[in-house]
Short mmCIF file of N, CA and C in Angstrom, two decimals:
data_model
loop_
_atom_site.label_atom_id
_atom_site.label_comp_id
_atom_site.label_asym_id
_atom_site.label_seq_id
_atom_site.Cartn_x
_atom_site.Cartn_y
_atom_site.Cartn_z
N MET A 2 17.84 -7.38 -18.80
CA MET A 2 16.71 -7.05 -20.15
C MET A 2 15.71 -7.00 -18.98
N ALA A 3 14.48 -6.08 -19.22
CA ALA A 3 13.30 -6.01 -18.55
C ALA A 3 12.13 -6.84 -19.22
N ASP A 4 11.60 -7.24 -18.20
CA ASP A 4 10.29 -8.63 -18.50
C ASP A 4 9.31 -7.33 -18.60
N THR A 5 9.27 -7.35 -20.11
CA THR A 5 7.96 -6.36 -20.40
C THR A 5 6.70 -7.13 -20.18
N ARG A 6 6.65 -8.55 -20.24
CA ARG A 6 5.41 -9.09 -19.87
C ARG A 6 4.59 -8.85 -18.68
N ARG A 7 5.49 -8.41 -17.60
CA ARG A 7 4.89 -8.13 -16.46
C ARG A 7 4.85 -6.78 -16.50
N PRO A 8 3.65 -6.36 -15.84
CA PRO A 8 3.34 -4.88 -15.72
C PRO A 8 4.27 -4.20 -14.76
N PHE A 9 4.57 -2.92 -14.75
CA PHE A 9 5.42 -2.24 -13.90
C PHE A 9 4.49 -1.72 -12.77
N VAL A 10 4.63 -1.71 -11.58
CA VAL A 10 3.99 -1.75 -10.34
C VAL A 10 4.69 -0.56 -9.39
N SER A 11 3.69 0.44 -9.15
CA SER A 11 4.17 1.56 -8.37
C SER A 11 3.33 0.88 -7.16
N VAL A 12 4.24 0.80 -6.11
CA VAL A 12 3.65 0.89 -4.62
C VAL A 12 3.54 2.00 -4.21
N VAL A 13 2.25 2.40 -3.46
CA VAL A 13 2.29 3.94 -3.16
C VAL A 13 1.73 3.80 -1.57
N VAL A 14 2.86 4.37 -0.77
CA VAL A 14 2.65 4.11 0.40
C VAL A 14 2.40 5.63 1.46
N PRO A 15 1.20 5.96 1.61
CA PRO A 15 1.25 7.46 2.42
C PRO A 15 1.86 7.11 3.83
N HIS A 16 2.16 8.15 4.20
CA HIS A 16 3.29 8.23 5.25
C HIS A 16 3.02 9.21 6.25
N TYR A 17 3.09 9.28 7.83
CA TYR A 17 2.90 10.43 8.57
C TYR A 17 3.46 10.23 9.61
N ASN A 18 4.67 10.96 10.06
CA ASN A 18 5.40 10.47 11.40
C ASN A 18 5.60 8.98 12.12
N ASP A 19 5.15 7.93 11.25
CA ASP A 19 5.42 6.72 11.85
C ASP A 19 6.76 5.88 11.18
N PHE A 20 7.89 6.51 11.30
CA PHE A 20 9.26 5.99 11.00
C PHE A 20 9.39 4.60 11.30
N GLY A 21 9.37 4.01 12.54
CA GLY A 21 9.54 2.68 12.55
C GLY A 21 8.75 1.78 11.93
N ASN A 22 7.46 2.12 11.69
CA ASN A 22 6.57 1.07 11.08
C ASN A 22 6.81 1.07 9.56
N LEU A 23 7.46 2.65 9.17
CA LEU A 23 7.90 2.81 7.46
C LEU A 23 8.89 1.92 7.41
N GLY A 24 10.07 1.94 8.00
CA GLY A 24 10.79 1.31 7.95
C GLY A 24 10.73 -0.82 7.71
N LEU A 25 9.65 -0.93 8.43
CA LEU A 25 9.48 -2.60 8.50
C LEU A 25 8.32 -2.42 7.32
N CYS A 26 7.52 -1.76 6.86
CA CYS A 26 6.83 -1.74 5.76
C CYS A 26 7.89 -2.02 4.20
N LEU A 27 8.76 -1.12 4.44
CA LEU A 27 9.79 -1.05 3.29
C LEU A 27 10.54 -2.27 2.99
N GLU A 28 10.81 -2.73 4.25
CA GLU A 28 11.41 -3.80 4.36
C GLU A 28 10.95 -5.00 3.75
N SER A 29 9.50 -5.22 4.36
CA SER A 29 8.57 -6.42 3.36
C SER A 29 8.55 -5.88 2.21
N LEU A 30 8.89 -4.90 1.43
CA LEU A 30 8.36 -4.77 0.03
C LEU A 30 9.59 -5.19 -0.60
N ARG A 31 10.93 -4.89 0.09
CA ARG A 31 12.31 -5.48 -0.41
C ARG A 31 11.97 -6.77 -0.65
N ARG A 32 11.56 -7.62 0.22
CA ARG A 32 11.65 -8.90 0.18
C ARG A 32 10.37 -9.49 -1.07
N GLN A 33 9.69 -8.82 -1.96
CA GLN A 33 8.87 -9.16 -2.88
C GLN A 33 9.71 -9.99 -3.95
N ASP A 34 8.79 -10.70 -4.52
CA ASP A 34 9.32 -11.66 -5.44
C ASP A 34 9.28 -11.06 -6.76
N TRP A 35 8.56 -10.00 -6.93
CA TRP A 35 8.55 -9.16 -8.01
C TRP A 35 9.74 -8.83 -8.69
N PRO A 36 10.08 -8.70 -10.06
CA PRO A 36 11.63 -8.19 -10.90
C PRO A 36 11.86 -6.80 -10.39
N PRO A 37 12.44 -6.46 -9.81
CA PRO A 37 13.21 -4.97 -9.26
C PRO A 37 12.90 -4.28 -10.25
N ASP A 38 13.21 -4.26 -11.36
CA ASP A 38 13.13 -3.35 -12.78
C ASP A 38 11.73 -3.31 -13.21
N ARG A 39 10.73 -3.70 -12.48
CA ARG A 39 9.38 -3.87 -12.81
C ARG A 39 8.39 -3.17 -11.27
N PHE A 40 9.05 -2.72 -10.83
CA PHE A 40 8.60 -2.22 -9.08
C PHE A 40 9.32 -1.13 -8.97
N GLU A 41 8.29 0.03 -8.21
CA GLU A 41 8.91 0.99 -7.74
C GLU A 41 8.06 1.28 -6.43
N ILE A 42 8.60 1.96 -5.29
CA ILE A 42 8.01 2.38 -4.03
C ILE A 42 7.93 3.91 -4.17
N VAL A 43 6.76 4.18 -3.94
CA VAL A 43 6.76 5.90 -3.79
C VAL A 43 6.20 6.00 -2.57
N VAL A 44 6.57 6.78 -1.40
CA VAL A 44 6.23 7.19 -0.15
C VAL A 44 5.77 8.47 -0.30
N ALA A 45 4.50 8.84 0.13
CA ALA A 45 4.00 9.99 -0.18
C ALA A 45 3.87 10.48 1.34
N ASP A 46 5.08 11.66 1.53
CA ASP A 46 4.89 12.02 3.10
C ASP A 46 3.85 12.90 3.16
N ASN A 47 3.08 12.71 4.51
CA ASN A 47 2.13 14.08 4.69
C ASN A 47 2.77 15.03 6.02
N ASN A 48 3.58 15.69 5.50
CA ASN A 48 4.16 16.64 6.47
C ASN A 48 4.62 16.25 7.86
N SER A 49 5.55 15.04 7.46
CA SER A 49 6.10 14.38 9.18
C SER A 49 7.13 15.40 9.32
N ILE A 50 7.67 15.29 10.64
CA ILE A 50 8.75 16.13 11.21
C ILE A 50 9.79 15.74 10.68
N GLY A 51 10.69 16.60 10.51
CA GLY A 51 12.08 16.49 9.47
C GLY A 51 11.69 16.55 8.24
N GLY A 52 10.44 16.28 7.53
CA GLY A 52 10.30 16.38 6.05
C GLY A 52 10.67 15.19 5.48
N ALA A 53 10.66 15.77 3.91
CA ALA A 53 11.17 14.56 3.12
C ALA A 53 12.57 13.98 3.34
N ALA A 54 13.54 14.57 3.94
CA ALA A 54 14.98 14.29 4.28
C ALA A 54 14.78 13.23 5.45
N ALA A 55 14.01 13.29 6.19
CA ALA A 55 13.85 12.61 7.39
C ALA A 55 13.35 11.36 6.97
N VAL A 56 12.19 11.12 5.75
CA VAL A 56 11.75 9.89 5.35
C VAL A 56 12.53 9.43 4.25
N ALA A 57 13.08 10.24 3.55
CA ALA A 57 14.45 9.69 2.79
C ALA A 57 15.54 8.77 3.63
N ALA A 58 15.71 8.97 4.72
CA ALA A 58 16.98 8.43 5.43
C ALA A 58 16.42 6.83 5.99
N VAL A 59 15.04 6.91 6.02
CA VAL A 59 14.37 5.46 6.35
C VAL A 59 14.00 4.70 4.94
N ALA A 60 13.97 5.60 4.06
CA ALA A 60 13.42 4.87 2.29
C ALA A 60 14.41 5.30 1.53
N PRO A 61 15.73 5.09 1.67
CA PRO A 61 16.68 5.42 0.74
C PRO A 61 16.33 4.88 -0.51
N ASP A 62 15.64 3.78 -0.97
CA ASP A 62 15.57 3.05 -2.07
C ASP A 62 14.04 3.18 -2.53
N ALA A 63 13.27 4.29 -2.17
CA ALA A 63 12.14 4.81 -2.61
C ALA A 63 12.12 6.06 -3.36
N ARG A 64 11.23 6.32 -3.80
CA ARG A 64 10.98 7.84 -4.34
C ARG A 64 9.94 8.36 -3.14
N VAL A 65 10.55 9.59 -2.62
CA VAL A 65 9.84 10.27 -1.50
C VAL A 65 9.30 11.51 -2.20
N VAL A 66 8.04 11.93 -2.00
CA VAL A 66 7.26 12.79 -2.48
C VAL A 66 6.53 13.82 -1.32
N HIS A 67 6.35 14.95 -1.39
CA HIS A 67 5.89 15.73 -0.23
C HIS A 67 4.27 16.00 -0.45
N ALA A 68 3.52 15.38 0.04
CA ALA A 68 1.77 15.58 0.20
C ALA A 68 1.21 16.73 1.04
N ALA A 69 1.20 17.80 0.41
CA ALA A 69 1.03 19.13 1.39
C ALA A 69 -0.32 19.08 1.70
N GLU A 70 -1.35 18.23 1.66
CA GLU A 70 -2.46 18.29 2.00
C GLU A 70 -2.78 16.85 2.90
N GLN A 71 -2.97 17.55 4.38
CA GLN A 71 -3.16 16.32 5.22
C GLN A 71 -4.11 15.26 4.80
N GLY A 72 -3.62 13.74 5.27
CA GLY A 72 -4.94 12.85 5.02
C GLY A 72 -4.34 11.83 4.13
N ALA A 73 -4.80 10.66 4.73
CA ALA A 73 -3.87 9.69 3.88
C ALA A 73 -4.43 9.52 2.13
N GLY A 74 -6.04 9.88 2.07
CA GLY A 74 -6.53 9.84 0.52
C GLY A 74 -5.41 11.02 -0.15
N PRO A 75 -5.43 12.16 0.62
CA PRO A 75 -4.74 13.29 -0.73
C PRO A 75 -3.24 12.66 -0.76
N ALA A 76 -2.57 12.13 0.44
CA ALA A 76 -1.21 11.48 0.07
C ALA A 76 -1.27 10.34 -0.97
N ARG A 77 -2.16 9.71 -0.94
CA ARG A 77 -2.31 8.57 -1.72
C ARG A 77 -2.13 9.26 -3.33
N ASN A 78 -3.21 10.04 -3.50
CA ASN A 78 -3.42 10.85 -4.61
C ASN A 78 -1.83 11.58 -5.19
N THR A 79 -1.21 12.11 -4.31
CA THR A 79 0.10 12.75 -4.44
C THR A 79 1.27 11.61 -5.17
N GLY A 80 1.13 10.68 -4.28
CA GLY A 80 1.93 9.42 -4.79
C GLY A 80 1.59 8.72 -6.09
N VAL A 81 0.31 8.72 -6.44
CA VAL A 81 -0.22 8.12 -7.76
C VAL A 81 0.30 9.42 -8.90
N ALA A 82 0.37 10.86 -8.55
CA ALA A 82 0.64 11.81 -9.60
C ALA A 82 2.30 11.53 -9.84
N ALA A 83 3.19 10.99 -8.95
CA ALA A 83 4.25 10.66 -9.07
C ALA A 83 4.93 9.49 -9.48
N ALA A 84 3.97 8.62 -9.73
CA ALA A 84 3.87 7.23 -9.97
C ALA A 84 4.18 7.02 -11.54
N ARG A 85 4.99 6.01 -11.58
CA ARG A 85 5.31 5.54 -13.25
C ARG A 85 4.76 4.39 -13.72
N GLY A 86 3.92 3.68 -12.59
CA GLY A 86 3.32 2.10 -12.88
C GLY A 86 2.15 1.99 -13.77
N ASP A 87 2.08 0.69 -14.20
CA ASP A 87 0.83 0.29 -15.20
C ASP A 87 -0.19 0.07 -14.12
N VAL A 88 0.25 -0.43 -12.81
CA VAL A 88 -0.65 -0.85 -11.92
C VAL A 88 -0.13 -0.10 -10.49
N PHE A 89 -1.05 0.36 -9.77
CA PHE A 89 -0.74 1.25 -8.19
C PHE A 89 -1.43 -0.23 -7.46
N ALA A 90 -0.34 -0.15 -6.49
CA ALA A 90 -0.46 -1.10 -5.29
C ALA A 90 -0.36 0.02 -4.13
N PHE A 91 -1.61 -0.14 -3.59
CA PHE A 91 -1.82 0.75 -2.31
C PHE A 91 -1.07 -0.25 -1.01
N LEU A 92 -0.61 0.39 0.20
CA LEU A 92 -0.23 -0.32 1.10
C LEU A 92 -0.07 0.87 2.29
N ASP A 93 -0.75 0.80 3.30
CA ASP A 93 -0.45 1.66 4.11
C ASP A 93 1.12 1.42 5.17
N ALA A 94 1.69 2.58 5.46
CA ALA A 94 2.85 2.66 6.12
C ALA A 94 3.44 1.65 7.15
N ASP A 95 1.80 1.48 8.25
CA ASP A 95 2.13 0.77 9.09
C ASP A 95 1.50 -0.86 8.81
N ALA A 96 1.92 -0.97 7.81
CA ALA A 96 1.47 -2.41 7.29
C ALA A 96 2.65 -3.39 6.65
N ILE A 97 2.90 -4.72 6.84
CA ILE A 97 3.73 -5.65 6.76
C ILE A 97 2.96 -6.20 5.13
N ALA A 98 3.78 -6.16 4.15
CA ALA A 98 3.35 -7.12 2.94
C ALA A 98 3.97 -8.57 3.01
N GLU A 99 3.22 -9.55 3.00
CA GLU A 99 3.53 -10.88 2.73
C GLU A 99 4.14 -10.98 1.56
N PRO A 100 5.31 -12.00 1.80
CA PRO A 100 6.29 -12.44 0.61
C PRO A 100 5.29 -12.86 -0.35
N GLY A 101 5.44 -12.51 -1.90
CA GLY A 101 4.55 -12.71 -2.86
C GLY A 101 3.16 -11.91 -2.74
N TRP A 102 3.39 -10.94 -2.06
CA TRP A 102 1.80 -9.84 -1.95
C TRP A 102 1.79 -9.36 -3.49
N VAL A 103 3.06 -8.86 -3.96
CA VAL A 103 2.68 -8.20 -5.46
C VAL A 103 2.17 -9.46 -6.36
N ALA A 104 3.04 -10.25 -6.53
CA ALA A 104 2.38 -11.23 -7.61
C ALA A 104 1.09 -11.49 -7.33
N ALA A 105 0.81 -12.07 -6.17
CA ALA A 105 -0.69 -12.21 -5.80
C ALA A 105 -1.56 -11.37 -6.47
N GLY A 106 -1.47 -9.89 -6.17
CA GLY A 106 -2.38 -8.82 -6.36
C GLY A 106 -2.28 -8.59 -8.33
N ILE A 107 -1.24 -9.02 -8.42
CA ILE A 107 -1.09 -8.93 -10.37
C ILE A 107 -1.81 -9.85 -11.09
N ALA A 108 -1.74 -11.12 -10.28
CA ALA A 108 -2.56 -12.22 -10.60
C ALA A 108 -4.12 -12.23 -10.12
N ALA A 109 -4.28 -11.48 -9.43
CA ALA A 109 -5.94 -11.51 -8.94
C ALA A 109 -6.43 -10.37 -10.14
N LEU A 110 -5.40 -9.34 -10.48
CA LEU A 110 -6.07 -8.65 -11.36
C LEU A 110 -6.42 -9.22 -12.71
N GLN A 111 -5.81 -10.51 -13.28
CA GLN A 111 -6.60 -10.92 -14.30
C GLN A 111 -7.80 -11.34 -14.67
N ARG A 112 -8.63 -11.47 -13.41
CA ARG A 112 -10.01 -11.84 -13.13
C ARG A 112 -10.99 -10.51 -12.74
N PHE A 113 -10.24 -9.42 -12.25
CA PHE A 113 -11.01 -8.11 -11.52
C PHE A 113 -10.54 -7.01 -12.23
N ASP A 114 -11.11 -5.86 -12.04
CA ASP A 114 -10.95 -4.34 -12.51
C ASP A 114 -10.12 -3.63 -11.27
N TYR A 115 -10.22 -4.33 -10.10
CA TYR A 115 -9.38 -4.00 -8.81
C TYR A 115 -9.27 -5.13 -8.17
N VAL A 116 -8.30 -4.90 -6.93
CA VAL A 116 -8.57 -6.40 -6.02
C VAL A 116 -8.04 -5.77 -4.48
N GLY A 117 -8.80 -6.14 -3.47
CA GLY A 117 -8.25 -5.52 -1.92
C GLY A 117 -7.94 -6.92 -1.15
N GLY A 118 -7.10 -6.73 -0.35
CA GLY A 118 -6.90 -7.87 0.45
C GLY A 118 -7.22 -7.44 1.63
N ARG A 119 -7.25 -8.73 2.69
CA ARG A 119 -7.15 -8.53 4.07
C ARG A 119 -6.32 -7.53 4.81
N VAL A 120 -6.49 -7.17 6.10
CA VAL A 120 -5.25 -6.59 6.56
C VAL A 120 -5.59 -7.05 7.91
N LEU A 121 -4.31 -7.75 8.55
CA LEU A 121 -4.49 -8.10 10.08
C LEU A 121 -4.01 -7.01 10.65
N VAL A 122 -4.69 -6.92 11.82
CA VAL A 122 -3.87 -6.14 13.41
C VAL A 122 -2.95 -6.93 13.99
N THR A 123 -1.74 -6.66 14.02
CA THR A 123 -1.29 -7.05 15.09
C THR A 123 -0.54 -6.41 16.14
N ILE A 124 -1.02 -7.06 17.20
CA ILE A 124 -0.88 -6.05 18.66
C ILE A 124 0.55 -6.68 19.16
N ARG A 125 1.55 -5.63 19.11
CA ARG A 125 2.39 -6.03 19.93
C ARG A 125 2.99 -5.89 21.27
N ALA A 126 1.96 -5.03 21.88
CA ALA A 126 2.26 -4.74 23.29
C ALA A 126 0.90 -4.37 23.85
N PRO A 127 -0.32 -5.35 24.04
CA PRO A 127 -1.42 -5.27 24.28
C PRO A 127 -1.78 -4.25 25.87
N ALA A 128 -0.82 -4.15 26.63
CA ALA A 128 -1.01 -3.46 27.73
C ALA A 128 -0.66 -2.00 27.24
N LEU A 129 -0.25 -1.47 26.25
CA LEU A 129 0.23 -0.33 25.82
C LEU A 129 -0.85 0.38 24.74
N LEU A 130 -1.67 -0.45 24.38
CA LEU A 130 -2.67 0.07 23.36
C LEU A 130 -3.65 1.36 23.59
N SER A 131 -3.50 2.24 22.57
CA SER A 131 -4.33 3.27 22.89
C SER A 131 -5.93 3.08 22.65
N SER A 132 -6.81 3.91 23.10
CA SER A 132 -8.39 3.53 22.77
C SER A 132 -8.24 3.24 21.23
N ALA A 133 -7.72 4.00 20.15
CA ALA A 133 -8.19 4.06 19.09
C ALA A 133 -7.57 2.77 18.60
N GLU A 134 -6.33 2.14 18.96
CA GLU A 134 -5.91 1.07 18.61
C GLU A 134 -6.53 -0.07 19.26
N ALA A 135 -7.04 -0.07 20.12
CA ALA A 135 -8.24 -1.31 20.95
C ALA A 135 -9.31 -1.37 19.66
N TYR A 136 -9.65 -0.30 19.76
CA TYR A 136 -11.22 -0.25 18.55
C TYR A 136 -10.97 -0.89 17.31
N GLU A 137 -9.63 -0.50 16.78
CA GLU A 137 -9.19 -1.08 15.46
C GLU A 137 -8.88 -2.44 15.42
N ALA A 138 -8.39 -3.01 16.58
CA ALA A 138 -8.16 -4.51 16.71
C ALA A 138 -9.38 -5.35 16.79
N VAL A 139 -10.47 -4.81 17.32
CA VAL A 139 -11.63 -5.46 17.49
C VAL A 139 -12.44 -5.23 16.16
N PHE A 140 -12.54 -4.11 15.78
CA PHE A 140 -13.92 -3.24 14.82
C PHE A 140 -13.22 -3.12 13.38
N ALA A 141 -11.92 -3.08 13.20
CA ALA A 141 -11.31 -2.16 11.85
C ALA A 141 -11.05 -3.42 10.94
N TYR A 142 -11.13 -2.83 9.63
CA TYR A 142 -10.41 -3.90 8.71
C TYR A 142 -11.09 -5.17 8.19
N ASP A 143 -12.61 -4.97 8.49
CA ASP A 143 -13.20 -6.45 7.89
C ASP A 143 -13.40 -6.24 6.29
N PHE A 144 -12.40 -6.38 5.57
CA PHE A 144 -12.22 -6.37 4.34
C PHE A 144 -12.90 -7.57 3.33
N ARG A 145 -12.89 -8.58 4.18
CA ARG A 145 -13.83 -9.50 3.61
C ARG A 145 -15.56 -9.14 3.18
N LYS A 146 -15.89 -8.16 4.22
CA LYS A 146 -17.13 -7.96 4.33
C LYS A 146 -17.00 -6.61 3.21
N TYR A 147 -16.16 -5.92 3.40
CA TYR A 147 -16.39 -4.52 2.57
C TYR A 147 -16.29 -4.93 0.67
N ILE A 148 -15.52 -6.13 0.70
CA ILE A 148 -15.39 -6.72 -0.52
C ILE A 148 -16.56 -7.21 -1.17
N GLU A 149 -16.87 -8.21 -0.46
CA GLU A 149 -18.10 -9.49 -1.14
C GLU A 149 -19.32 -8.40 -0.62
N GLN A 150 -19.63 -7.83 0.62
CA GLN A 150 -21.00 -7.51 0.56
C GLN A 150 -21.16 -5.74 0.29
N GLU A 151 -20.50 -5.13 0.38
CA GLU A 151 -20.22 -3.58 0.02
C GLU A 151 -19.64 -3.31 -1.13
N HIS A 152 -18.84 -4.24 -1.59
CA HIS A 152 -18.10 -3.95 -3.04
C HIS A 152 -17.25 -2.84 -3.15
N TYR A 153 -16.52 -2.99 -2.12
CA TYR A 153 -15.46 -1.79 -2.41
C TYR A 153 -14.17 -2.27 -1.40
N ALA A 154 -13.22 -1.90 -1.55
CA ALA A 154 -12.18 -2.24 -0.90
C ALA A 154 -11.53 -1.31 -0.17
N GLY A 155 -10.76 -1.65 0.97
CA GLY A 155 -10.04 -0.62 1.53
C GLY A 155 -8.52 0.02 0.98
N THR A 156 -8.22 1.07 1.25
CA THR A 156 -6.95 1.08 0.48
C THR A 156 -5.69 1.12 0.95
N GLY A 157 -5.82 0.68 2.31
CA GLY A 157 -5.10 -0.06 3.07
C GLY A 157 -4.21 -1.38 2.33
N ASN A 158 -4.76 -1.92 1.20
CA ASN A 158 -4.33 -3.27 0.64
C ASN A 158 -4.92 -3.18 -0.39
N LEU A 159 -4.84 -2.58 -1.71
CA LEU A 159 -5.46 -2.57 -3.10
C LEU A 159 -4.80 -2.75 -3.91
N PHE A 160 -4.98 -3.06 -4.92
CA PHE A 160 -4.22 -3.05 -6.46
C PHE A 160 -5.14 -2.45 -7.45
N VAL A 161 -4.95 -1.61 -8.07
CA VAL A 161 -5.97 -1.37 -9.40
C VAL A 161 -4.86 -0.95 -10.56
N PRO A 162 -4.94 -1.04 -11.80
CA PRO A 162 -4.51 -0.62 -12.98
C PRO A 162 -4.83 0.78 -13.31
N ARG A 163 -3.74 1.44 -13.79
CA ARG A 163 -3.77 2.72 -13.84
C ARG A 163 -5.05 3.48 -14.58
N SER A 164 -5.32 2.51 -15.68
CA SER A 164 -6.63 2.59 -16.58
C SER A 164 -7.73 2.81 -16.05
N VAL A 165 -8.29 2.02 -14.57
CA VAL A 165 -9.07 1.78 -13.86
C VAL A 165 -9.02 3.08 -13.03
N PHE A 166 -8.01 3.29 -12.31
CA PHE A 166 -7.92 4.52 -11.42
C PHE A 166 -7.90 5.85 -12.11
N GLU A 167 -7.67 5.81 -13.22
CA GLU A 167 -7.82 6.97 -13.70
C GLU A 167 -9.37 7.26 -14.52
N ARG A 168 -10.08 6.08 -14.70
CA ARG A 168 -11.53 6.26 -15.20
C ARG A 168 -11.98 6.57 -13.98
#
């Protein structure tokens, strides 16, 4: 029997050619403590090599949709168009959700119209960093500043009710 007291959450994951990290991301989502009947994963693929079939092989329990317009923003919007949730949770394909991520996001929505959380950059092989990765490791994802000082949240870790998103 469905627990209708909890909102149905659609986790929207934009993806482009990062199959290894997508697999890790989805594994972290499978470990969430949110009831499985109140939760779905929508992977919005942005023209990856092998197309939706290649993504579906990594994401057999997710709904995979094709996002024709290139870019993470258009992919997120394509994912939302396919999502069934009362709440949208956005997570990047190269991100790992901590256990309890969904529950914490939903709890925070009791006090705010939308909530964002921090993103920590993990460096697996420092000697192999590209210049873009090195820059991001130092300067990117200052979500505390974004939220507290600039009053927006990055979409790599964001919860928003459907009604607020549509407004």
